[in-house]
Amino acid sequence: MAHIINRLKKRGLSLISGAVLVALSALLTIRLGPSGLTDFSFFFFGFDPVYFYILGLVLGGERIVFGLTGSERVFRIIAGDGVMYYYSIMIIVMILAVAGIYIMALSFVTFSSTTFRLLDILDGLAFLASAITVWMR
């Protein structure tokens, strides 16, 4: 019985963190505006965390799928399957943790409004929560 409760907690946390991650990453990506997404200069200059927002859309969607279905097929497509599977899990956890810390740290340095700073902090926390749920695998 305890195994079932732990699995439901893991799926619930994955669903919540994935939904928050997708919603906030989409909102913060849209905040860049159409010129920001078609210019592509932000990929080469500056410290804009747009890479992590796009990564948040993909991995947050995977967390939602896992939370709803309990299937790890989408994660196996992302992480690969084989001998190096557990190394790729560690790398994904580290990428999510670094992305969360980077987004939260950058929110204190940028000259944006208080609302977007709070959204950046919440998005960073969602990245960290997603890293925890991937680590719980």
Short mmCIF file of N, CA and C in Angstrom, two decimals:
data_model
loop_
_atom_site.label_atom_id
_atom_site.label_comp_id
_atom_site.label_asym_id
_atom_site.label_seq_id
_atom_site.Cartn_x
_atom_site.Cartn_y
_atom_site.Cartn_z
N MET A 1 0.82 -1.19 0.00
CA MET A 1 0.00 0.00 0.00
C MET A 1 0.86 1.26 0.00
N ALA A 2 1.98 1.22 0.73
CA ALA A 2 2.86 2.39 0.78
C ALA A 2 3.48 2.68 -0.58
N HIS A 3 3.74 1.61 -1.35
CA HIS A 3 4.30 1.80 -2.69
C HIS A 3 3.32 2.55 -3.59
N ILE A 4 2.04 2.24 -3.49
CA ILE A 4 1.02 2.91 -4.30
C ILE A 4 0.92 4.38 -3.91
N ILE A 5 0.95 4.67 -2.63
CA ILE A 5 0.87 6.06 -2.16
C ILE A 5 2.09 6.85 -2.63
N ASN A 6 3.29 6.27 -2.54
CA ASN A 6 4.49 6.96 -3.00
C ASN A 6 4.45 7.22 -4.50
N ARG A 7 3.95 6.26 -5.25
CA ARG A 7 3.85 6.44 -6.70
C ARG A 7 2.85 7.54 -7.05
N LEU A 8 1.73 7.59 -6.34
CA LEU A 8 0.75 8.65 -6.59
C LEU A 8 1.30 10.02 -6.20
N LYS A 9 2.08 10.09 -5.12
CA LYS A 9 2.71 11.36 -4.75
C LYS A 9 3.69 11.81 -5.82
N LYS A 10 4.47 10.88 -6.33
CA LYS A 10 5.45 11.19 -7.37
C LYS A 10 4.76 11.68 -8.64
N ARG A 11 3.69 10.99 -9.03
CA ARG A 11 2.96 11.41 -10.22
C ARG A 11 2.27 12.75 -10.03
N GLY A 12 1.72 12.99 -8.83
CA GLY A 12 1.08 14.27 -8.55
C GLY A 12 2.07 15.42 -8.56
N LEU A 13 3.24 15.22 -7.94
CA LEU A 13 4.27 16.24 -7.95
C LEU A 13 4.79 16.48 -9.36
N SER A 14 4.91 15.43 -10.15
CA SER A 14 5.34 15.57 -11.54
C SER A 14 4.32 16.35 -12.35
N LEU A 15 3.06 16.07 -12.14
CA LEU A 15 2.00 16.77 -12.87
C LEU A 15 1.97 18.25 -12.51
N ILE A 16 2.05 18.55 -11.25
CA ILE A 16 2.01 19.95 -10.81
C ILE A 16 3.24 20.72 -11.29
N SER A 17 4.44 20.13 -11.08
CA SER A 17 5.66 20.84 -11.50
C SER A 17 5.71 20.98 -13.02
N GLY A 18 5.25 19.98 -13.76
CA GLY A 18 5.23 20.08 -15.21
C GLY A 18 4.26 21.13 -15.71
N ALA A 19 3.08 21.21 -15.10
CA ALA A 19 2.10 22.21 -15.52
C ALA A 19 2.60 23.62 -15.24
N VAL A 20 3.19 23.82 -14.07
CA VAL A 20 3.74 25.14 -13.73
C VAL A 20 4.90 25.48 -14.65
N LEU A 21 5.74 24.51 -14.93
CA LEU A 21 6.90 24.73 -15.79
C LEU A 21 6.48 25.09 -17.21
N VAL A 22 5.51 24.38 -17.76
CA VAL A 22 5.04 24.69 -19.12
C VAL A 22 4.35 26.05 -19.16
N ALA A 23 3.49 26.33 -18.20
CA ALA A 23 2.76 27.59 -18.21
C ALA A 23 3.69 28.79 -18.08
N LEU A 24 4.61 28.73 -17.11
CA LEU A 24 5.50 29.87 -16.90
C LEU A 24 6.53 30.00 -18.02
N SER A 25 7.03 28.88 -18.52
CA SER A 25 7.99 28.96 -19.63
C SER A 25 7.33 29.51 -20.88
N ALA A 26 6.09 29.12 -21.14
CA ALA A 26 5.37 29.67 -22.30
C ALA A 26 5.12 31.16 -22.12
N LEU A 27 4.72 31.55 -20.93
CA LEU A 27 4.46 32.97 -20.67
C LEU A 27 5.73 33.79 -20.80
N LEU A 28 6.83 33.30 -20.26
CA LEU A 28 8.09 34.05 -20.33
C LEU A 28 8.69 34.03 -21.73
N THR A 29 8.42 33.00 -22.52
CA THR A 29 8.86 32.99 -23.91
C THR A 29 8.04 33.97 -24.73
N ILE A 30 6.75 34.01 -24.48
CA ILE A 30 5.88 34.96 -25.20
C ILE A 30 6.23 36.40 -24.80
N ARG A 31 6.72 36.58 -23.59
CA ARG A 31 7.11 37.92 -23.13
C ARG A 31 8.20 38.50 -24.02
N LEU A 32 9.02 37.65 -24.63
CA LEU A 32 10.05 38.15 -25.53
C LEU A 32 9.46 38.83 -26.74
N GLY A 33 8.25 38.44 -27.11
CA GLY A 33 7.57 39.06 -28.25
C GLY A 33 7.99 38.44 -29.55
N PRO A 34 7.26 38.77 -30.62
CA PRO A 34 7.57 38.18 -31.92
C PRO A 34 8.93 38.60 -32.44
N SER A 35 9.38 39.81 -32.16
CA SER A 35 10.69 40.22 -32.67
C SER A 35 11.81 39.48 -31.95
N GLY A 36 11.60 39.11 -30.69
CA GLY A 36 12.63 38.39 -29.95
C GLY A 36 12.80 36.97 -30.46
N LEU A 37 11.72 36.35 -30.92
CA LEU A 37 11.83 34.97 -31.41
C LEU A 37 12.27 34.89 -32.86
N THR A 38 12.09 35.97 -33.64
CA THR A 38 12.51 35.93 -35.04
C THR A 38 13.88 36.56 -35.24
N ASP A 39 14.37 37.28 -34.26
CA ASP A 39 15.65 37.97 -34.39
C ASP A 39 16.82 37.00 -34.28
N PHE A 40 16.73 36.07 -33.35
CA PHE A 40 17.74 35.05 -33.08
C PHE A 40 19.07 35.61 -32.61
N SER A 41 19.18 36.92 -32.43
CA SER A 41 20.44 37.46 -31.91
C SER A 41 20.59 37.11 -30.43
N PHE A 42 19.48 36.83 -29.74
CA PHE A 42 19.58 36.49 -28.32
C PHE A 42 20.24 35.13 -28.12
N PHE A 43 20.31 34.32 -29.18
CA PHE A 43 20.99 33.03 -29.07
C PHE A 43 22.50 33.21 -29.00
N PHE A 44 23.00 34.33 -29.51
CA PHE A 44 24.44 34.51 -29.59
C PHE A 44 24.97 35.59 -28.67
N PHE A 45 24.13 36.52 -28.25
CA PHE A 45 24.59 37.62 -27.42
C PHE A 45 23.76 37.68 -26.15
N GLY A 46 24.39 38.07 -25.08
CA GLY A 46 23.66 38.29 -23.84
C GLY A 46 23.47 37.04 -23.02
N PHE A 47 22.79 37.21 -21.92
CA PHE A 47 22.58 36.13 -20.97
C PHE A 47 21.10 35.81 -20.82
N ASP A 48 20.36 35.96 -21.89
CA ASP A 48 18.93 35.71 -21.83
C ASP A 48 18.67 34.21 -21.65
N PRO A 49 17.84 33.82 -20.69
CA PRO A 49 17.63 32.39 -20.43
C PRO A 49 16.59 31.75 -21.33
N VAL A 50 16.47 32.21 -22.56
CA VAL A 50 15.43 31.68 -23.45
C VAL A 50 15.67 30.21 -23.78
N TYR A 51 16.93 29.77 -23.79
CA TYR A 51 17.20 28.35 -24.00
C TYR A 51 16.49 27.52 -22.94
N PHE A 52 16.57 27.97 -21.71
CA PHE A 52 15.99 27.22 -20.61
C PHE A 52 14.47 27.28 -20.64
N TYR A 53 13.90 28.39 -21.13
CA TYR A 53 12.45 28.45 -21.26
C TYR A 53 11.96 27.41 -22.27
N ILE A 54 12.66 27.28 -23.39
CA ILE A 54 12.28 26.30 -24.41
C ILE A 54 12.48 24.89 -23.87
N LEU A 55 13.57 24.68 -23.15
CA LEU A 55 13.80 23.38 -22.51
C LEU A 55 12.71 23.09 -21.49
N GLY A 56 12.25 24.12 -20.79
CA GLY A 56 11.16 23.96 -19.83
C GLY A 56 9.86 23.55 -20.49
N LEU A 57 9.61 24.03 -21.71
CA LEU A 57 8.41 23.61 -22.43
C LEU A 57 8.46 22.12 -22.74
N VAL A 58 9.62 21.65 -23.18
CA VAL A 58 9.74 20.23 -23.57
C VAL A 58 9.69 19.32 -22.35
N LEU A 59 10.53 19.61 -21.37
CA LEU A 59 10.59 18.73 -20.20
C LEU A 59 9.36 18.88 -19.30
N GLY A 60 8.76 20.05 -19.28
CA GLY A 60 7.51 20.22 -18.55
C GLY A 60 6.38 19.43 -19.18
N GLY A 61 6.35 19.41 -20.52
CA GLY A 61 5.36 18.58 -21.21
C GLY A 61 5.56 17.11 -20.91
N GLU A 62 6.82 16.69 -20.82
CA GLU A 62 7.10 15.30 -20.47
C GLU A 62 6.64 14.99 -19.06
N ARG A 63 6.83 15.90 -18.13
CA ARG A 63 6.38 15.69 -16.75
C ARG A 63 4.87 15.62 -16.67
N ILE A 64 4.17 16.39 -17.50
CA ILE A 64 2.70 16.33 -17.53
C ILE A 64 2.24 14.97 -18.04
N VAL A 65 2.88 14.49 -19.12
CA VAL A 65 2.52 13.18 -19.67
C VAL A 65 2.77 12.09 -18.64
N PHE A 66 3.91 12.15 -17.94
CA PHE A 66 4.19 11.15 -16.92
C PHE A 66 3.19 11.24 -15.77
N GLY A 67 2.85 12.46 -15.35
CA GLY A 67 1.91 12.62 -14.25
C GLY A 67 0.52 12.11 -14.58
N LEU A 68 0.09 12.27 -15.82
CA LEU A 68 -1.24 11.82 -16.20
C LEU A 68 -1.30 10.32 -16.46
N THR A 69 -0.29 9.78 -17.13
CA THR A 69 -0.36 8.39 -17.56
C THR A 69 0.49 7.44 -16.73
N GLY A 70 1.55 7.94 -16.12
CA GLY A 70 2.47 7.07 -15.40
C GLY A 70 3.44 6.35 -16.33
N SER A 71 3.39 6.65 -17.61
CA SER A 71 4.25 6.01 -18.59
C SER A 71 5.56 6.79 -18.71
N GLU A 72 6.67 6.07 -18.79
CA GLU A 72 7.98 6.70 -18.92
C GLU A 72 8.49 6.65 -20.36
N ARG A 73 7.63 6.39 -21.32
CA ARG A 73 8.06 6.26 -22.71
C ARG A 73 8.64 7.57 -23.26
N VAL A 74 7.98 8.68 -22.97
CA VAL A 74 8.46 9.96 -23.49
C VAL A 74 9.82 10.29 -22.87
N PHE A 75 10.00 10.02 -21.58
CA PHE A 75 11.29 10.27 -20.96
C PHE A 75 12.36 9.37 -21.54
N ARG A 76 12.01 8.14 -21.86
CA ARG A 76 12.98 7.21 -22.47
C ARG A 76 13.39 7.70 -23.86
N ILE A 77 12.49 8.38 -24.56
CA ILE A 77 12.84 8.96 -25.85
C ILE A 77 13.83 10.10 -25.65
N ILE A 78 13.62 10.92 -24.63
CA ILE A 78 14.50 12.05 -24.37
C ILE A 78 15.85 11.57 -23.82
N ALA A 79 15.83 10.69 -22.84
CA ALA A 79 17.05 10.28 -22.15
C ALA A 79 17.77 9.14 -22.85
N GLY A 80 17.11 8.41 -23.68
CA GLY A 80 17.72 7.25 -24.30
C GLY A 80 17.47 6.02 -23.46
N ASP A 81 17.77 4.89 -24.03
CA ASP A 81 17.54 3.64 -23.32
C ASP A 81 18.75 2.74 -23.55
N GLY A 82 19.32 2.27 -22.49
CA GLY A 82 20.48 1.40 -22.64
C GLY A 82 21.39 1.51 -21.44
N VAL A 83 22.67 1.28 -21.70
CA VAL A 83 23.66 1.23 -20.63
C VAL A 83 23.84 2.59 -19.96
N MET A 84 23.77 3.65 -20.73
CA MET A 84 24.03 4.99 -20.20
C MET A 84 22.77 5.69 -19.70
N TYR A 85 21.69 4.98 -19.48
CA TYR A 85 20.41 5.58 -19.09
C TYR A 85 20.52 6.34 -17.77
N TYR A 86 21.17 5.76 -16.78
CA TYR A 86 21.26 6.41 -15.47
C TYR A 86 22.20 7.61 -15.49
N TYR A 87 23.20 7.58 -16.36
CA TYR A 87 24.05 8.77 -16.52
C TYR A 87 23.26 9.90 -17.17
N SER A 88 22.42 9.57 -18.12
CA SER A 88 21.61 10.61 -18.76
C SER A 88 20.58 11.17 -17.79
N ILE A 89 20.09 10.35 -16.87
CA ILE A 89 19.19 10.88 -15.83
C ILE A 89 19.93 11.90 -14.97
N MET A 90 21.16 11.58 -14.57
CA MET A 90 21.94 12.52 -13.76
C MET A 90 22.23 13.80 -14.52
N ILE A 91 22.51 13.70 -15.81
CA ILE A 91 22.79 14.89 -16.61
C ILE A 91 21.53 15.75 -16.74
N ILE A 92 20.38 15.14 -16.95
CA ILE A 92 19.13 15.89 -17.05
C ILE A 92 18.80 16.57 -15.73
N VAL A 93 19.05 15.88 -14.61
CA VAL A 93 18.83 16.50 -13.30
C VAL A 93 19.75 17.69 -13.11
N MET A 94 21.01 17.55 -13.50
CA MET A 94 21.94 18.67 -13.35
C MET A 94 21.56 19.84 -14.24
N ILE A 95 21.13 19.55 -15.47
CA ILE A 95 20.72 20.63 -16.38
C ILE A 95 19.50 21.35 -15.82
N LEU A 96 18.53 20.62 -15.31
CA LEU A 96 17.34 21.25 -14.73
C LEU A 96 17.70 22.07 -13.49
N ALA A 97 18.57 21.55 -12.65
CA ALA A 97 18.96 22.28 -11.44
C ALA A 97 19.73 23.55 -11.79
N VAL A 98 20.67 23.45 -12.72
CA VAL A 98 21.45 24.63 -13.13
C VAL A 98 20.53 25.65 -13.80
N ALA A 99 19.59 25.19 -14.61
CA ALA A 99 18.65 26.11 -15.26
C ALA A 99 17.80 26.84 -14.22
N GLY A 100 17.32 26.11 -13.21
CA GLY A 100 16.52 26.75 -12.17
C GLY A 100 17.30 27.78 -11.39
N ILE A 101 18.52 27.44 -11.01
CA ILE A 101 19.36 28.38 -10.26
C ILE A 101 19.74 29.58 -11.12
N TYR A 102 20.05 29.34 -12.40
CA TYR A 102 20.42 30.41 -13.31
C TYR A 102 19.26 31.39 -13.52
N ILE A 103 18.07 30.87 -13.74
CA ILE A 103 16.91 31.73 -13.96
C ILE A 103 16.61 32.55 -12.72
N MET A 104 16.69 31.92 -11.55
CA MET A 104 16.42 32.67 -10.31
C MET A 104 17.50 33.72 -10.06
N ALA A 105 18.76 33.39 -10.31
CA ALA A 105 19.84 34.36 -10.09
C ALA A 105 19.75 35.50 -11.09
N LEU A 106 19.40 35.21 -12.33
CA LEU A 106 19.31 36.25 -13.35
C LEU A 106 18.14 37.18 -13.10
N SER A 107 17.11 36.71 -12.41
CA SER A 107 15.96 37.57 -12.15
C SER A 107 16.31 38.71 -11.21
N PHE A 108 17.35 38.53 -10.39
CA PHE A 108 17.77 39.61 -9.49
C PHE A 108 18.66 40.62 -10.18
N VAL A 109 19.23 40.27 -11.31
CA VAL A 109 20.17 41.14 -12.01
C VAL A 109 19.48 41.96 -13.10
N THR A 110 18.42 41.45 -13.68
CA THR A 110 17.78 42.11 -14.82
C THR A 110 16.95 43.31 -14.36
N PHE A 111 16.67 44.16 -15.32
CA PHE A 111 15.87 45.35 -15.04
C PHE A 111 14.45 45.16 -15.54
N SER A 112 13.80 44.15 -15.05
CA SER A 112 12.41 43.90 -15.44
C SER A 112 11.49 44.27 -14.29
N SER A 113 10.21 44.20 -14.54
CA SER A 113 9.24 44.57 -13.52
C SER A 113 9.21 43.52 -12.41
N THR A 114 8.61 43.88 -11.32
CA THR A 114 8.52 42.97 -10.17
C THR A 114 7.72 41.72 -10.51
N THR A 115 6.70 41.90 -11.34
CA THR A 115 5.87 40.75 -11.73
C THR A 115 6.70 39.71 -12.47
N PHE A 116 7.49 40.15 -13.44
CA PHE A 116 8.29 39.20 -14.20
C PHE A 116 9.44 38.64 -13.39
N ARG A 117 9.92 39.37 -12.41
CA ARG A 117 10.93 38.82 -11.51
C ARG A 117 10.34 37.68 -10.68
N LEU A 118 9.12 37.88 -10.19
CA LEU A 118 8.45 36.81 -9.44
C LEU A 118 8.16 35.60 -10.33
N LEU A 119 7.76 35.86 -11.57
CA LEU A 119 7.51 34.75 -12.49
C LEU A 119 8.80 33.99 -12.80
N ASP A 120 9.92 34.72 -12.93
CA ASP A 120 11.21 34.05 -13.14
C ASP A 120 11.58 33.20 -11.93
N ILE A 121 11.36 33.71 -10.74
CA ILE A 121 11.68 32.95 -9.52
C ILE A 121 10.80 31.70 -9.44
N LEU A 122 9.51 31.84 -9.74
CA LEU A 122 8.62 30.67 -9.74
C LEU A 122 9.01 29.66 -10.81
N ASP A 123 9.44 30.16 -11.97
CA ASP A 123 9.89 29.25 -13.03
C ASP A 123 11.16 28.51 -12.60
N GLY A 124 12.06 29.21 -11.94
CA GLY A 124 13.26 28.55 -11.42
C GLY A 124 12.93 27.48 -10.39
N LEU A 125 11.97 27.78 -9.52
CA LEU A 125 11.54 26.77 -8.55
C LEU A 125 10.86 25.58 -9.23
N ALA A 126 10.13 25.84 -10.31
CA ALA A 126 9.51 24.74 -11.07
C ALA A 126 10.58 23.87 -11.72
N PHE A 127 11.65 24.50 -12.20
CA PHE A 127 12.77 23.71 -12.74
C PHE A 127 13.37 22.82 -11.65
N LEU A 128 13.56 23.38 -10.46
CA LEU A 128 14.13 22.59 -9.37
C LEU A 128 13.19 21.46 -8.95
N ALA A 129 11.89 21.73 -8.92
CA ALA A 129 10.92 20.68 -8.58
C ALA A 129 10.91 19.58 -9.64
N SER A 130 11.06 19.97 -10.91
CA SER A 130 11.13 18.97 -11.97
C SER A 130 12.40 18.14 -11.85
N ALA A 131 13.49 18.78 -11.46
CA ALA A 131 14.74 18.02 -11.23
C ALA A 131 14.57 17.01 -10.11
N ILE A 132 13.85 17.39 -9.09
CA ILE A 132 13.61 16.47 -7.96
C ILE A 132 12.76 15.28 -8.42
N THR A 133 11.73 15.56 -9.23
CA THR A 133 10.88 14.45 -9.67
C THR A 133 11.61 13.53 -10.62
N VAL A 134 12.52 14.06 -11.43
CA VAL A 134 13.32 13.18 -12.30
C VAL A 134 14.28 12.36 -11.45
N TRP A 135 14.85 12.97 -10.43
CA TRP A 135 15.79 12.27 -9.54
C TRP A 135 15.09 11.16 -8.75
N MET A 136 13.80 11.31 -8.48
CA MET A 136 13.04 10.30 -7.72
C MET A 136 12.80 9.04 -8.54
N ARG A 137 13.17 9.01 -9.77
CA ARG A 137 12.93 7.88 -10.67
C ARG A 137 13.42 6.65 -10.05
#
